[in-house]
Short mmCIF file of C-alpha atoms and ligand atoms in Angstrom, two decimals:
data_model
loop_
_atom_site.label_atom_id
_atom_site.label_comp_id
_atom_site.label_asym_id
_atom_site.label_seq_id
_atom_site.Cartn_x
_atom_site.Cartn_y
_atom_site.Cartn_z
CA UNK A 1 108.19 115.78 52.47
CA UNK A 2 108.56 111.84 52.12
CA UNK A 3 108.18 109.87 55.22
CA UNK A 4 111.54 108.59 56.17
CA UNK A 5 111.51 104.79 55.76
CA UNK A 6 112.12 104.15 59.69
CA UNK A 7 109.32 105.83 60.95
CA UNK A 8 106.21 104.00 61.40
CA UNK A 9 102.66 103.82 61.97
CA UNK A 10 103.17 102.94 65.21
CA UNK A 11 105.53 105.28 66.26
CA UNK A 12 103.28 108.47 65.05
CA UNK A 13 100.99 106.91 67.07
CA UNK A 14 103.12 106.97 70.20
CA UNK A 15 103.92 110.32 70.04
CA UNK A 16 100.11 111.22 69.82
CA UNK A 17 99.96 109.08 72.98
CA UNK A 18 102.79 111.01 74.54
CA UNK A 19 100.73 114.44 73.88
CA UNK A 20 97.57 112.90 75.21
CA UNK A 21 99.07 111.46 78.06
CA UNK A 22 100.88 115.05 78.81
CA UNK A 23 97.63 116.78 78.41
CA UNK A 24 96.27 114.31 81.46
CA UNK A 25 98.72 115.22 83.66
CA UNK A 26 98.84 118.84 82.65
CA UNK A 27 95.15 118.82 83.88
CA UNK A 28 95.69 117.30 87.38
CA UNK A 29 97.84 120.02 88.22
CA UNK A 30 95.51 122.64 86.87
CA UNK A 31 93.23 121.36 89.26
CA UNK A 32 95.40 122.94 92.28
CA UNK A 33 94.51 126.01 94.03
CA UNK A 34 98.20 128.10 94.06
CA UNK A 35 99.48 127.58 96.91
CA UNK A 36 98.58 123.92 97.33
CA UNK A 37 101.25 122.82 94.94
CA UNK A 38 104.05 122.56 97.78
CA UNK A 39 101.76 120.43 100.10
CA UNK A 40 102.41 116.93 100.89
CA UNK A 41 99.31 115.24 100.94
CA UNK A 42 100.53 111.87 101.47
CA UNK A 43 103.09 111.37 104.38
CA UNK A 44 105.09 108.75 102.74
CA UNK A 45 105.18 110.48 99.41
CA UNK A 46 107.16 113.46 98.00
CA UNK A 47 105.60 117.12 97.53
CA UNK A 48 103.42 117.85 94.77
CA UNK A 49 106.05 120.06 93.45
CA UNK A 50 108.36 116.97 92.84
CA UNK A 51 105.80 115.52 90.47
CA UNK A 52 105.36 118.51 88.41
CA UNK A 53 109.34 118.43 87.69
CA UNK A 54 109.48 114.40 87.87
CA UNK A 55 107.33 113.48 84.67
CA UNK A 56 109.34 115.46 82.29
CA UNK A 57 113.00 114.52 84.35
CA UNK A 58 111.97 110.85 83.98
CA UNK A 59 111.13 111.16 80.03
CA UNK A 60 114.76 113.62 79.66
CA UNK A 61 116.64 110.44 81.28
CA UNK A 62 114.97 107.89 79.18
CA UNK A 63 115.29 109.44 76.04
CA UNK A 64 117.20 112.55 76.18
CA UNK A 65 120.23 111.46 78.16
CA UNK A 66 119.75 108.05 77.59
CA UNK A 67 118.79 107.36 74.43
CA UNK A 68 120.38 110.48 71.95
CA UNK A 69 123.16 111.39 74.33
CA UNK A 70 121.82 115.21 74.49
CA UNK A 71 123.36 117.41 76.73
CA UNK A 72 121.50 118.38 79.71
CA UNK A 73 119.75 121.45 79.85
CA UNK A 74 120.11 121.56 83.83
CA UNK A 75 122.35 118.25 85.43
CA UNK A 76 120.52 119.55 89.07
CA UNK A 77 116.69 118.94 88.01
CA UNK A 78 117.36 115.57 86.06
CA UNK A 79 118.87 114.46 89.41
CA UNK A 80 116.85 116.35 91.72
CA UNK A 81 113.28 115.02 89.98
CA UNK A 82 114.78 111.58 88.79
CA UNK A 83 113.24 109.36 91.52
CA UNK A 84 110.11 108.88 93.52
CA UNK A 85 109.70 107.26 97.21
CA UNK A 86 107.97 104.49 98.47
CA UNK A 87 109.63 103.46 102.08
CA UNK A 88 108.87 100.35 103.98
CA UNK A 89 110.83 101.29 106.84
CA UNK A 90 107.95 103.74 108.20
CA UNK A 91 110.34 106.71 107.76
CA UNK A 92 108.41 109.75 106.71
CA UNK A 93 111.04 112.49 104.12
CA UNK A 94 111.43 115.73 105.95
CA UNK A 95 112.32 118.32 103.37
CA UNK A 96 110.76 121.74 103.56
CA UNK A 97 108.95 123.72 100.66
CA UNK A 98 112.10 125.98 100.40
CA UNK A 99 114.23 123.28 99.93
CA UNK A 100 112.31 122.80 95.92
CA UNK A 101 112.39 125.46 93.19
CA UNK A 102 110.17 127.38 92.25
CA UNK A 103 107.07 126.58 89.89
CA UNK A 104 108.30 129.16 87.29
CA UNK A 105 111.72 127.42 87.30
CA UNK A 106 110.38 124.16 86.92
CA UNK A 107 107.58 124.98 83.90
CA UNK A 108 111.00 126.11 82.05
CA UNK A 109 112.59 123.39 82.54
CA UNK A 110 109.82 121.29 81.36
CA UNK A 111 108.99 123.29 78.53
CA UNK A 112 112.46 123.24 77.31
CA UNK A 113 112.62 119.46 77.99
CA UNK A 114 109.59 118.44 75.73
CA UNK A 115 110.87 120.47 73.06
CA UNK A 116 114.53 119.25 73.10
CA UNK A 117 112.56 115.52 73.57
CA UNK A 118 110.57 116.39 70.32
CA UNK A 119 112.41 117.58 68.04
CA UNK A 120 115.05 114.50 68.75
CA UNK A 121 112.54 112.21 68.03
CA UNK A 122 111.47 114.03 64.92
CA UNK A 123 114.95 113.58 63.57
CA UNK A 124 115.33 110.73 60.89
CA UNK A 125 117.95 108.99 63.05
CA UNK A 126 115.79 108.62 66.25
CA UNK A 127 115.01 105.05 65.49
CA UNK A 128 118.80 103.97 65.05
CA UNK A 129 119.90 105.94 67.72
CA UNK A 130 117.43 104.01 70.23
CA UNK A 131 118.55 101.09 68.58
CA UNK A 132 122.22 101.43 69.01
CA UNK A 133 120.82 102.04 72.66
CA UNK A 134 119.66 98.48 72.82
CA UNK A 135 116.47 98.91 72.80
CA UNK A 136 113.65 99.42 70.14
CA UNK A 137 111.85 103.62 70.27
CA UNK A 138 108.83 102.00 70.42
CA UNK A 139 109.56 100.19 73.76
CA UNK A 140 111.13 103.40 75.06
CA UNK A 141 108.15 105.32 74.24
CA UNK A 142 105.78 102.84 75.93
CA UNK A 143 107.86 103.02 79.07
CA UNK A 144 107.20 106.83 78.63
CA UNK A 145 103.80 106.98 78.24
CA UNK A 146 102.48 104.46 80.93
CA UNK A 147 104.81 106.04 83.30
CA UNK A 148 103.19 109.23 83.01
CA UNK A 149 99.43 107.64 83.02
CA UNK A 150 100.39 105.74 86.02
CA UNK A 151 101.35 109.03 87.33
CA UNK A 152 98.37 110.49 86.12
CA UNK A 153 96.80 107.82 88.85
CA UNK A 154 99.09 108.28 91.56
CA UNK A 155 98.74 112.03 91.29
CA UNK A 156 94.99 111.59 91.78
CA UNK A 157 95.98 109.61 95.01
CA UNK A 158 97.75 112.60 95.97
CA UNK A 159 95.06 115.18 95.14
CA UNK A 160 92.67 113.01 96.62
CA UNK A 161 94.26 113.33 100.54
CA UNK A 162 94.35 117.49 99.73
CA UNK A 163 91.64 119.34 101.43
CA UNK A 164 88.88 120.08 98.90
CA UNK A 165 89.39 123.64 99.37
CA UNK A 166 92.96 123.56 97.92
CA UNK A 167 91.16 122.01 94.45
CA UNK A 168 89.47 123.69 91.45
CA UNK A 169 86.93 121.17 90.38
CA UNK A 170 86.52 120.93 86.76
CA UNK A 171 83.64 121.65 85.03
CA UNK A 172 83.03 118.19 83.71
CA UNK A 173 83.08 116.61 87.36
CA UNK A 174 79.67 116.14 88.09
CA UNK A 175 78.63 115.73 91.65
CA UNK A 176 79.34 112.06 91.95
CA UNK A 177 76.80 109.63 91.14
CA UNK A 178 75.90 108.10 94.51
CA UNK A 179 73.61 105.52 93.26
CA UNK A 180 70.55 103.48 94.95
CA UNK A 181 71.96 103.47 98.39
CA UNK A 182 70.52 99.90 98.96
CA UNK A 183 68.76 99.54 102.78
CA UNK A 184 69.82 95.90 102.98
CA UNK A 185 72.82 93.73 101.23
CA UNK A 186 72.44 92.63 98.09
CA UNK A 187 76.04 91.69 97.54
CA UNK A 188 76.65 88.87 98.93
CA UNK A 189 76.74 86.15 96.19
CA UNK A 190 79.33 83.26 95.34
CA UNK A 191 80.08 82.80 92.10
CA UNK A 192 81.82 79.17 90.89
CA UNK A 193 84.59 78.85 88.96
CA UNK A 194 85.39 75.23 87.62
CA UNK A 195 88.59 73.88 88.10
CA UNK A 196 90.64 75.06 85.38
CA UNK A 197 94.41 76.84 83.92
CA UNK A 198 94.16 80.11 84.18
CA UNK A 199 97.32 81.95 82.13
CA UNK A 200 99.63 84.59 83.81
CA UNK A 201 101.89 87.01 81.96
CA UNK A 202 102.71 87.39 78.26
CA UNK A 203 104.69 85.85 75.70
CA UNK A 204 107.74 88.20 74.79
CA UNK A 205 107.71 86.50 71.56
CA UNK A 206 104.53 88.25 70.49
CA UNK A 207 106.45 91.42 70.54
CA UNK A 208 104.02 93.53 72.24
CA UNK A 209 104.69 96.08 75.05
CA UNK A 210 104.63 94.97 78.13
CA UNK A 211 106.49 96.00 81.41
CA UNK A 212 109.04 93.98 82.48
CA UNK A 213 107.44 92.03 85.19
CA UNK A 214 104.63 90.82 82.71
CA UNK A 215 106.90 88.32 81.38
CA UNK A 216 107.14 85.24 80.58
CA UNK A 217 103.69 83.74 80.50
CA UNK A 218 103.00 81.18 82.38
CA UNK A 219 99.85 78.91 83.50
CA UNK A 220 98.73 77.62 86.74
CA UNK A 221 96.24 75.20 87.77
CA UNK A 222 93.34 76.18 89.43
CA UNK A 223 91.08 74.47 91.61
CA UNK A 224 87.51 74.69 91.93
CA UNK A 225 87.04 77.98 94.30
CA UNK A 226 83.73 80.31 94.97
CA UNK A 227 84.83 84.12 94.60
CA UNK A 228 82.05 87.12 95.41
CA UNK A 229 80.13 88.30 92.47
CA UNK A 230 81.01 91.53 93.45
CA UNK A 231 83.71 93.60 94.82
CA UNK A 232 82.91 94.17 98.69
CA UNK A 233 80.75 97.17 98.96
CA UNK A 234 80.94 100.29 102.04
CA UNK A 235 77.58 98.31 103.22
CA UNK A 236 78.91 95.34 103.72
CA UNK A 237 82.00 97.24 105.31
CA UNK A 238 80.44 98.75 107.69
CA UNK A 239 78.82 95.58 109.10
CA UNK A 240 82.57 94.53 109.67
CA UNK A 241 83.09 98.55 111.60
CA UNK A 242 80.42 97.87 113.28
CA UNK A 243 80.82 94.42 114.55
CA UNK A 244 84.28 95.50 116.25
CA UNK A 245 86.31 93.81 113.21
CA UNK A 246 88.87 96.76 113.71
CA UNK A 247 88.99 96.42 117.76
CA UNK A 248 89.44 91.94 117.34
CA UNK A 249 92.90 91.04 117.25
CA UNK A 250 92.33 87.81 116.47
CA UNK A 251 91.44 89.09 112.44
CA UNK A 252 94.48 90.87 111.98
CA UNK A 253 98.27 89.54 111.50
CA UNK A 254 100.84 90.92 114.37
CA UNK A 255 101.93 93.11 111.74
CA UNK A 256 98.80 94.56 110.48
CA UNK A 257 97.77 95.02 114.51
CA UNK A 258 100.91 96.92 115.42
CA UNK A 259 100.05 99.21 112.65
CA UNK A 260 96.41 99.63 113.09
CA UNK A 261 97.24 100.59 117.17
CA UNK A 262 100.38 102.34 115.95
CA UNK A 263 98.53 104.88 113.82
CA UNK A 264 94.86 104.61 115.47
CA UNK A 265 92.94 103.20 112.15
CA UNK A 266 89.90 102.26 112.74
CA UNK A 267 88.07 102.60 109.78
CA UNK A 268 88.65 103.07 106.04
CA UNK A 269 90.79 105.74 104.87
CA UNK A 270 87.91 107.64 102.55
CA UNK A 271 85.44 107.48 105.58
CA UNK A 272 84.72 110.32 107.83
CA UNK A 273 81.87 110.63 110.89
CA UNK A 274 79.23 112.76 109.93
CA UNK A 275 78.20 113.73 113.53
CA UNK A 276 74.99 112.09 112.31
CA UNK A 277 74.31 108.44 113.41
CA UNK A 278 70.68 108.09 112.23
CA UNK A 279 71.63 108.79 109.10
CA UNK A 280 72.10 106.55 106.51
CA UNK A 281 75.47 103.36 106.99
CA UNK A 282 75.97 104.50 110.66
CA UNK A 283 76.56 107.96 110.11
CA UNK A 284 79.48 107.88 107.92
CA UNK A 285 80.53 109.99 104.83
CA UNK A 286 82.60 109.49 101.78
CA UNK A 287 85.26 111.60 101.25
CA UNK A 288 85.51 111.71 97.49
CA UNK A 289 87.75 113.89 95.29
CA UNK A 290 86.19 117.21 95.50
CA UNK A 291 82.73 116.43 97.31
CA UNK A 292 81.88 114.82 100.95
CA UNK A 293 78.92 112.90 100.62
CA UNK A 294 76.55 109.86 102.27
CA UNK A 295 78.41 106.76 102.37
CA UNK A 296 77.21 105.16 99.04
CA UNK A 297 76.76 102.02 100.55
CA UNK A 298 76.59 100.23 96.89
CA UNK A 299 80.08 101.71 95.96
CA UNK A 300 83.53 99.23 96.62
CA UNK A 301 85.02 99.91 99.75
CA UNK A 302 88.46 101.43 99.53
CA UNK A 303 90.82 99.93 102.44
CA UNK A 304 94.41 98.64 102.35
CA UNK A 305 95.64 94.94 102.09
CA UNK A 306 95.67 94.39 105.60
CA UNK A 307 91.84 95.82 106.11
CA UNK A 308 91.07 93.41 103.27
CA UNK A 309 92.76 90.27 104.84
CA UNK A 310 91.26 91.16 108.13
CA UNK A 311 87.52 91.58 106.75
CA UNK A 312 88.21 88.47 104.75
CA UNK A 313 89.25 86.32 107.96
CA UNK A 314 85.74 87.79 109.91
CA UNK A 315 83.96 85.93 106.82
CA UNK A 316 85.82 83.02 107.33
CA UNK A 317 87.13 83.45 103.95
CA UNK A 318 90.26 84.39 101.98
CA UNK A 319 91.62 86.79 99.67
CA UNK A 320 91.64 85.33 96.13
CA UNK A 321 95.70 84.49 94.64
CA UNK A 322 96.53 86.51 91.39
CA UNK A 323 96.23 82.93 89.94
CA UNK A 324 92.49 82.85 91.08
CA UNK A 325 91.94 86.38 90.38
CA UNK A 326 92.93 85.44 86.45
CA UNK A 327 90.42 82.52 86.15
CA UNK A 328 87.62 84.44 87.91
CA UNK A 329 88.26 87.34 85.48
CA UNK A 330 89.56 85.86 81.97
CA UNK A 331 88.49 82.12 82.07
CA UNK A 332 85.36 80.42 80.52
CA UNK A 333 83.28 77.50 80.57
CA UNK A 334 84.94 76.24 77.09
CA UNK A 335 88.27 76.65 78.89
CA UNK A 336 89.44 79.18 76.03
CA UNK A 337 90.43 82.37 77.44
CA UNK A 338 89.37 85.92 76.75
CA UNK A 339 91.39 88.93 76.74
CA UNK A 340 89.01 91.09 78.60
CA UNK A 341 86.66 89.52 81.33
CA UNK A 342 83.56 90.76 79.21
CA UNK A 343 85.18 89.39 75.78
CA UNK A 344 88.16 90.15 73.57
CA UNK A 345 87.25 93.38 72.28
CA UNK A 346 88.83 96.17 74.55
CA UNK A 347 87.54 98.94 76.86
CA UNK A 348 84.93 100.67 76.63
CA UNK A 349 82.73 103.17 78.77
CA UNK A 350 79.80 100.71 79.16
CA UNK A 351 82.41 97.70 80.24
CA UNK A 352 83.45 99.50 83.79
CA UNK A 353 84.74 102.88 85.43
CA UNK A 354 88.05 103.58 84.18
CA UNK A 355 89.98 105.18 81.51
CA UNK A 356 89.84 108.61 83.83
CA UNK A 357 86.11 108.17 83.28
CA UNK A 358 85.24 109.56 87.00
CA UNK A 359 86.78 111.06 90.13
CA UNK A 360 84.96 108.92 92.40
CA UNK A 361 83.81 104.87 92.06
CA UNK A 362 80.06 103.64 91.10
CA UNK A 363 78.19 101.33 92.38
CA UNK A 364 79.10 97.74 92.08
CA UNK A 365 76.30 96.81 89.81
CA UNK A 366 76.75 99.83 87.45
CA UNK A 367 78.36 98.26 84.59
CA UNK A 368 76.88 95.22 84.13
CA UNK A 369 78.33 95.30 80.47
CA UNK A 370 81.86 94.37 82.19
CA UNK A 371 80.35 90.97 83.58
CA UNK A 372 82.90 87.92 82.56
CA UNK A 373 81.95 84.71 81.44
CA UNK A 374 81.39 83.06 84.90
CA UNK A 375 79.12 85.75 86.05
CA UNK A 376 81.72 88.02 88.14
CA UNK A 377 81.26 91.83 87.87
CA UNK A 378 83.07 94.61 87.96
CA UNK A 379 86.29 93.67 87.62
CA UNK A 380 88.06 96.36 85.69
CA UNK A 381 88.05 100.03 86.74
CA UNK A 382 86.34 101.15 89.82
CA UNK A 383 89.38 100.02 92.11
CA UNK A 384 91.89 97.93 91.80
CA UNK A 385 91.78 94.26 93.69
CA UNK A 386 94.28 93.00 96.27
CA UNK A 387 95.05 89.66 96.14
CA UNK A 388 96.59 87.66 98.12
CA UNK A 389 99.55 87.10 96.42
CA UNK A 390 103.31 88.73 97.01
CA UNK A 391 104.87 90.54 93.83
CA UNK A 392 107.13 88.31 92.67
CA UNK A 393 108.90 87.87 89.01
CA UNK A 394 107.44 85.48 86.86
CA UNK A 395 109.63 82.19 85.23
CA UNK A 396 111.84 84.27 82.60
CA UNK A 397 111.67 87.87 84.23
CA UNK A 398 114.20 89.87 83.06
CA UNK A 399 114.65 93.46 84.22
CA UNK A 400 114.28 96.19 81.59
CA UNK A 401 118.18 97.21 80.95
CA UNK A 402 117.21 100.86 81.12
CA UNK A 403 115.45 100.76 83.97
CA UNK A 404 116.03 97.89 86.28
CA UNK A 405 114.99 98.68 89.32
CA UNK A 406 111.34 98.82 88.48
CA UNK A 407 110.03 95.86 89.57
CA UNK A 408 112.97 94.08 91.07
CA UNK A 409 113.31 96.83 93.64
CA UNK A 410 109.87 95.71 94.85
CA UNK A 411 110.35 91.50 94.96
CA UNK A 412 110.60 91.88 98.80
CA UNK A 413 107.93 89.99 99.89
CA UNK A 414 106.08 93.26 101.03
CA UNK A 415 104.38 94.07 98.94
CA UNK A 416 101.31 92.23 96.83
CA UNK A 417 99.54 92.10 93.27
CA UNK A 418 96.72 94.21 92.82
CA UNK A 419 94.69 93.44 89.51
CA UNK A 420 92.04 94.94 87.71
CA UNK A 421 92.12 99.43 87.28
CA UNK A 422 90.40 101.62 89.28
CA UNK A 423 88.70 104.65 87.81
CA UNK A 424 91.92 106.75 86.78
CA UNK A 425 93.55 103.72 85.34
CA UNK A 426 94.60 104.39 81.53
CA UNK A 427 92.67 102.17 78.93
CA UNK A 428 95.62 100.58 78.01
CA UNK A 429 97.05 99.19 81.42
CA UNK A 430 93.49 97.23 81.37
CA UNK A 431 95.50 94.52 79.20
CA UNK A 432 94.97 90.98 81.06
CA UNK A 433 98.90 90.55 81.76
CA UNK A 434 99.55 94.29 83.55
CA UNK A 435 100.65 93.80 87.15
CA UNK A 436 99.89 96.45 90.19
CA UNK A 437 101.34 95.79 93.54
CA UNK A 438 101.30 97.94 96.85
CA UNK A 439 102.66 97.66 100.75
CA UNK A 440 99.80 96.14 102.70
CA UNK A 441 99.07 98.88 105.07
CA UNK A 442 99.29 101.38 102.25
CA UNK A 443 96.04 103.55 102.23
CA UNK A 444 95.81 106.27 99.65
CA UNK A 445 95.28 103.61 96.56
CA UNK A 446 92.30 103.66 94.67
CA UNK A 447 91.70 99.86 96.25
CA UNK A 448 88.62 96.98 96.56
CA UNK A 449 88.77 93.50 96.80
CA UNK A 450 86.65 90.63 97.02
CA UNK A 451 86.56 87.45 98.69
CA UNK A 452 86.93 83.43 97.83
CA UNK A 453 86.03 80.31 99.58
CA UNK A 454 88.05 77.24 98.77
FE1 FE2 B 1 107.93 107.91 88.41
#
């Protein structure tokens, strides 16, 4: 059969995208003992059930309703599944497991979704009908498939706070790779980065996808600034535990205090006692994904924005800006820029810990591949990095028609830019202009940072 004219390269390759990207999130919820799917492992967050109808509701109203005006093969679910949570109000949702359907309910609507979604996109007139929608299939299909890899992270999130006895580990998760716990700090270097531009954002001229708070590019002026060669590690961390940095009021914001007293955090989220103080980083243990283990003292510490800022402020230092964050990451001595902090040629396995790579993080010094062109490692993948700037829209934002709430709903002022991937970030929301942001006392994300001196 000929090719119809419309269809291109491009788009074949989206769809193989889509399927890839399903078969990810298919496998996170294989990974659930059966009657851990109605937990809520997350306070703040929905059910796991929601997710399992949300992914395929969220595709039906992009492109189904949306986009080919198909009827609905059940008005309840597209509703029911159509939106996620993130309050900043500190209200927790209250719904009960026998307020959701049932699993078998759900997997039919799904099924019947992706079919309905595929054959529609099959049809020669797919193209025009996105089109007439005012927007191109390729776009739409982009939105898609990132939403459902982001997912694909933020379901990890979720899976991570489940007790490991509700998880099936797969076969292909090693124990994790703990690394040379190292007896003494090694971390602790400065790297300089010249004064220089550093460029935000991308141009929407070059036509490539891009969410809608990438846009416009733009460049800042940086001056000179030291930022750590690497990402703080759990050793360094637990220098900060254990000189009181949780219990000194004077490190932390009012904010950030009322919170810390409010819910009684005094340590890192992914940190639990081991009962055993002798032992190796003061007796604590990492709680990874399906394994508690030694606190790999090499590894990035996980800890919210406001642990971050209040760590920072014990070492007299600060958080770096997104701006910093870009120049650190993407700038060189020649002042051209690269398009990965290791070069322009993309990801790769040797470059950092990402691309669903692991369960777990590495040690800081694990891919030294990765390093960018002012000596500063580990950048992409094995956490994202907080910075200390509030998500804002760029010069020239404009919200996505079919979706506008996506970012805008989030230019608040409470929440900040993350950059950078953490080890269940998708290969292709490494690209230098994708923005992350998170509330600052938000826990469960897959979070390091590290710090600058002006
Ligand atoms: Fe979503």
């Amino acid at each position: 059969m000929a090719t119809p004219k419309l269809m291109t390269e491009s788009f074949y390759r989206l769809q193989e995208r889509m399927e890839q990207a399903r078969a990810q999130t298919d496998s996170l919820f294989a990974l659930l003992r059966s009657d851990a799917i109605y937990e809520r492992p997350i306070p703040e967050r929905h059910r796991l059930i929601f997710y399992l109808g949300h992914l395929e509701a969220f595709d039906w109203n992009l492109l189904g309703r949306d986009t080919f005006g198909l009827a609905s093969v059940h008005p309840g679910f597209d509703k029911l599944f159509a939106f996620g949570i993130d309050p900043v109000d500190g209200q927790l949702p209250i719904d009960q497991p026998e307020d959701w359907p049932t699993v078998e309910e759900i997997q039919a609507y799904n099924a019947k979704l992706r079919e309905t979604i595929d054959a529609a996109l099959r049809a020669p007139s797919s193209k025009l009908a996105a089109e007439a929608s005012g927007t191109s299939l390729d776009t739409l299909l982009n939105v898609a498939v990132e939403h459902r890899l982001m997912h694909a992270e933020t379901l990890a999130y979720l899976l991570h706070q489940l007790a490991i006895d509700k998880k099936v580990a797969p076969r292909t998760s090693a124990s994790p790779a703990i690394g040379a716990a190292s007896p003494r700090n090694d971390f602790q270097r400065m790297a300089t980065i010249p004064e220089g531009e550093a460029t935000l954002g991308m141009r929407r001229d070059r036509g490539e996808f891009g969410w809608d708070n990438e846009f416009e590019e733009n460049k800042a002026h940086v001056p000179a600034f030291h930022i750590g060669t690497y990402p703080v590690t759990n050793g360094e961390f637990v220098e900060f535990v254990r000189a009181g940095g949780y219990e000194d009021k004077s490190l932390w914001s009012a904010e950030a205090r009322e919170w810390i007293t409010s819910k009684g955090i005094s340590h890192p989220l992914f940190w639990e006692r081991s009962g055993n103080d002798a032992c190796n980083g003061d007796g604590w243990e990492y709680r990874g994904m399906f394994a508690q283990i030694p606190l790999p003292l090499d590894w990035p510490v996980c800890v919210s924005h406001a642990e971050a800022s209040a760590y920072a402020r014990w070492k007299n230092q600060l958080l770096p800006t997104e701006a910093q964050w870009h120049r650190a990451a993407y700038g060189t001595p020649t002042e051209s820029e690269c398009l990965y902090p290791w070069g322009d040629v993309g990801p790769s396995a040797e470059r950092g810990n990402f691309d669903f790579a692991r369960w777990d993080p590495t040690a800081v010094t694990a891919h030294r591949a990765g390093v960018s062109a002012f000596g500063v490692h580990d950048l992409l993948g094995n956490g994202w990095e907080w910075t200390s700037t509030p998500f804002a829209p760029f010069p020239g934002f404009k919200p996505f028609p079919f979706y506008p709430g996506y970012s805008a709903n989030f230019f608040d002022g409470k929440h900040f830019v993350m950059k950078g991937g953490s080890q269940r970030t998708a290969a292709c929301m490494l690209r230098h202009s994708f923005r992350n942001w998170f509330q600052p006392h938000y826990r469960y994300v897959y979070a390091k940072f590290r710090t600058v001196e002006e």
